[in-house]
C-alpha cells in the first residue's frame, strides 16, 4: 500500500495496462465484436466524423481539380466511354432478362438458394485510417438499414470487403486487401478455373490457383466463386502477373482491384 | 501544457487521422497523427502522464472505430509513450535532432508491439507486411513530428513571455 501511495502515476499506468490486456483478451474472445458501450461510442463518433469526412473529400477533390485538370478530363472521357459500353451491355442484358427470369423460377422450384433475392444499401465511408496495416474502414449506415455482420461490400469497380461488425448508424468493414481476408475466386471466362486471393496490405491482391495447369493469363478478370463468405459473381479485379512458384509448386497470381481502394468514397452493401 | 489543451490537440489529431490523413497516403500508408502527438509531447514535456493517458484513450477510441480487435493500438500507444518518456530524459528537450531519432524509434516500437500482439493472437500479423509499410510511416511521422515540434516550441515561447508562466 505504501508503494502505491508513493508511486501513484506508476500505479495508474499498471492498472491501465492490465485493463487493456483484459480488453484485448475480451475482444479476441468475442471475435472482434464490441460491447454495448463500444457500439454506443462508435455510433456517436460516426455521427461526428460523417460531415468531416465529407469536407475532407471535398478538399481533396478540389485540389485534384486544380492540380490534375488533365487527368480529370481524361477520366471524364473514359467514363463517357464506359457509360456507352454499359448502355450497350444493358440492352444486351435486357434481351437475356426473360431467359434469366425463367431460370430463376426453375431454380426456386428446385429450392436452390444461390439466386435468392438480395438488396443493396449505398453508404458513405465515414472513417478510414491508412497508418495501420489492417485496412478497416467505417461506413455511415448500419443495423437500421439492415446491414449485418458478413454482408459483402461493393464499390463501382466490384468487391471491396465484408462487414465485420455493425451497429446503429455505422458498420465496420474489413477490406479484401487486408492480408487476413481470403477470397475464393474463379475466372470470369471459365467457371472451373478457381483459386484463392488475399490482400497484400498495400492496395493489391495476391493468391494462387487450385490447379498448377490452370489456364490463367495476364488481363484475365476474376470474380468471386460463391464458395465461402462472399456471394458468387462479384468482380474482384484483373490479373496483372502470373508466376510459377517452384518452392510451393503453385501457380501464383497478382491481382489489381478494379477500384482504387483509398479513393472509394461511396460503397454498396449487399444485405 | 494544460490538460484541456492536450485533449483539444488529441481530438483534432484523431479527427484528422480518420477523415483526412487517408487522402495523403503514399503506397497505401499515411501518417499516424495520434502517435506523432504522443511522441512529440512526451519528448518535450517533463510531466508526461496526462499525455500518455490521453493518447491511450484516443487510441482506444481509434481501435473501437477502425480496428478488428479493440485495445491493441491503445496498448502499443501506452508502451510507446512510456518508452519515450524515459528516453527523453537523456536528451536536450529543445533540440529537434534527437527528436527525429525518437520519432523513428517510437514509430518502430509502436508497430512492433502491435505486430507482436497480432502474432501471438489468432488474427495473424505479417512481419514482412509491417516492415514494408514502415519506411513510409516513419518518413511521414518524422515530417509531421518535426512540424508539430516547432509549433509547440513557438507556443511555449509565447507562454514564457507571460509573467505567470511556470
XYZ file of C-alpha atoms in Angstrom, chain B residues 25-127:
103
model
C -1.466 8.192 -48.133
C 1.508 7.060 -50.224
C 1.589 3.391 -51.300
C -1.378 2.748 -49.030
C 0.299 4.177 -45.913
C -0.484 7.515 -44.297
C 0.790 9.321 -41.184
C -0.146 8.273 -37.657
C -1.067 11.618 -36.099
C -2.073 10.296 -32.661
C 1.266 8.505 -32.311
C 3.190 11.567 -33.520
C 1.438 13.776 -30.969
C 2.169 11.322 -28.143
C 5.864 11.086 -29.041
C 6.352 14.840 -29.525
C 4.543 15.841 -26.321
C 6.225 13.116 -24.236
C 9.578 14.265 -25.606
C 9.008 17.961 -24.955
C 7.284 17.952 -21.561
C 8.518 16.541 -18.280
C 5.033 15.795 -16.944
C 4.072 13.111 -19.471
C 1.400 11.140 -17.630
C -1.619 13.221 -18.776
C -0.277 12.997 -22.356
C 0.173 9.220 -22.179
C -3.265 8.635 -20.639
C -4.959 10.958 -23.129
C -3.089 9.352 -26.055
C -4.126 5.894 -24.841
C -7.777 6.982 -24.532
C -7.851 8.341 -28.092
C -6.026 5.277 -29.378
C -8.719 3.137 -27.732
C -11.365 5.236 -29.498
C -9.498 4.656 -32.755
C -9.475 0.914 -32.044
C -13.223 0.923 -31.470
C -13.821 2.660 -34.761
C -11.214 1.236 -37.099
C -9.714 -1.935 -35.807
C -10.937 -5.513 -35.987
C -9.824 -6.022 -32.371
C -10.040 -3.449 -29.580
C -7.144 -2.374 -27.352
C -4.077 -3.332 -29.412
C -3.296 0.144 -30.728
C -4.093 1.633 -27.294
C -1.659 -0.687 -25.508
C 1.087 -0.041 -28.056
C 0.485 3.721 -27.690
C 0.775 3.466 -23.904
C 4.030 1.483 -24.064
C 5.484 3.833 -26.698
C 4.584 6.859 -24.564
C 6.302 5.339 -21.518
C 9.389 4.448 -23.568
C 9.637 7.982 -24.989
C 9.156 9.460 -21.518
C 12.202 7.532 -20.228
C 14.276 8.075 -23.395
C 13.707 11.843 -23.481
C 15.465 12.212 -20.091
C 18.773 11.652 -21.883
C 18.246 14.368 -24.498
C 18.005 18.123 -24.651
C 14.238 18.601 -24.952
C 14.631 21.769 -27.015
C 16.782 20.109 -29.688
C 14.833 18.737 -32.662
C 17.662 16.440 -33.831
C 17.270 13.741 -31.132
C 13.509 14.039 -31.612
C 13.926 12.755 -35.164
C 15.575 9.596 -33.813
C 12.980 9.259 -31.055
C 10.169 9.633 -33.616
C 11.623 6.900 -35.829
C 12.290 4.581 -32.878
C 8.861 5.306 -31.374
C 7.077 4.519 -34.649
C 9.049 1.286 -34.962
C 8.287 0.322 -31.356
C 4.565 1.037 -31.723
C 4.360 -1.062 -34.907
C 6.402 -3.867 -33.330
C 4.191 -4.042 -30.238
C 1.100 -4.235 -32.463
C 2.717 -6.930 -34.591
C 3.737 -8.961 -31.509
C 0.163 -8.868 -30.157
C -1.239 -9.864 -33.548
C 1.415 -12.569 -33.918
C 0.505 -14.257 -30.623
C -3.216 -13.906 -31.319
C -5.395 -15.886 -33.725
C -5.638 -12.818 -36.017
C -2.216 -13.291 -37.706
C 0.000 -10.330 -38.479
C 2.697 -10.455 -41.086
C 6.063 -9.044 -40.010
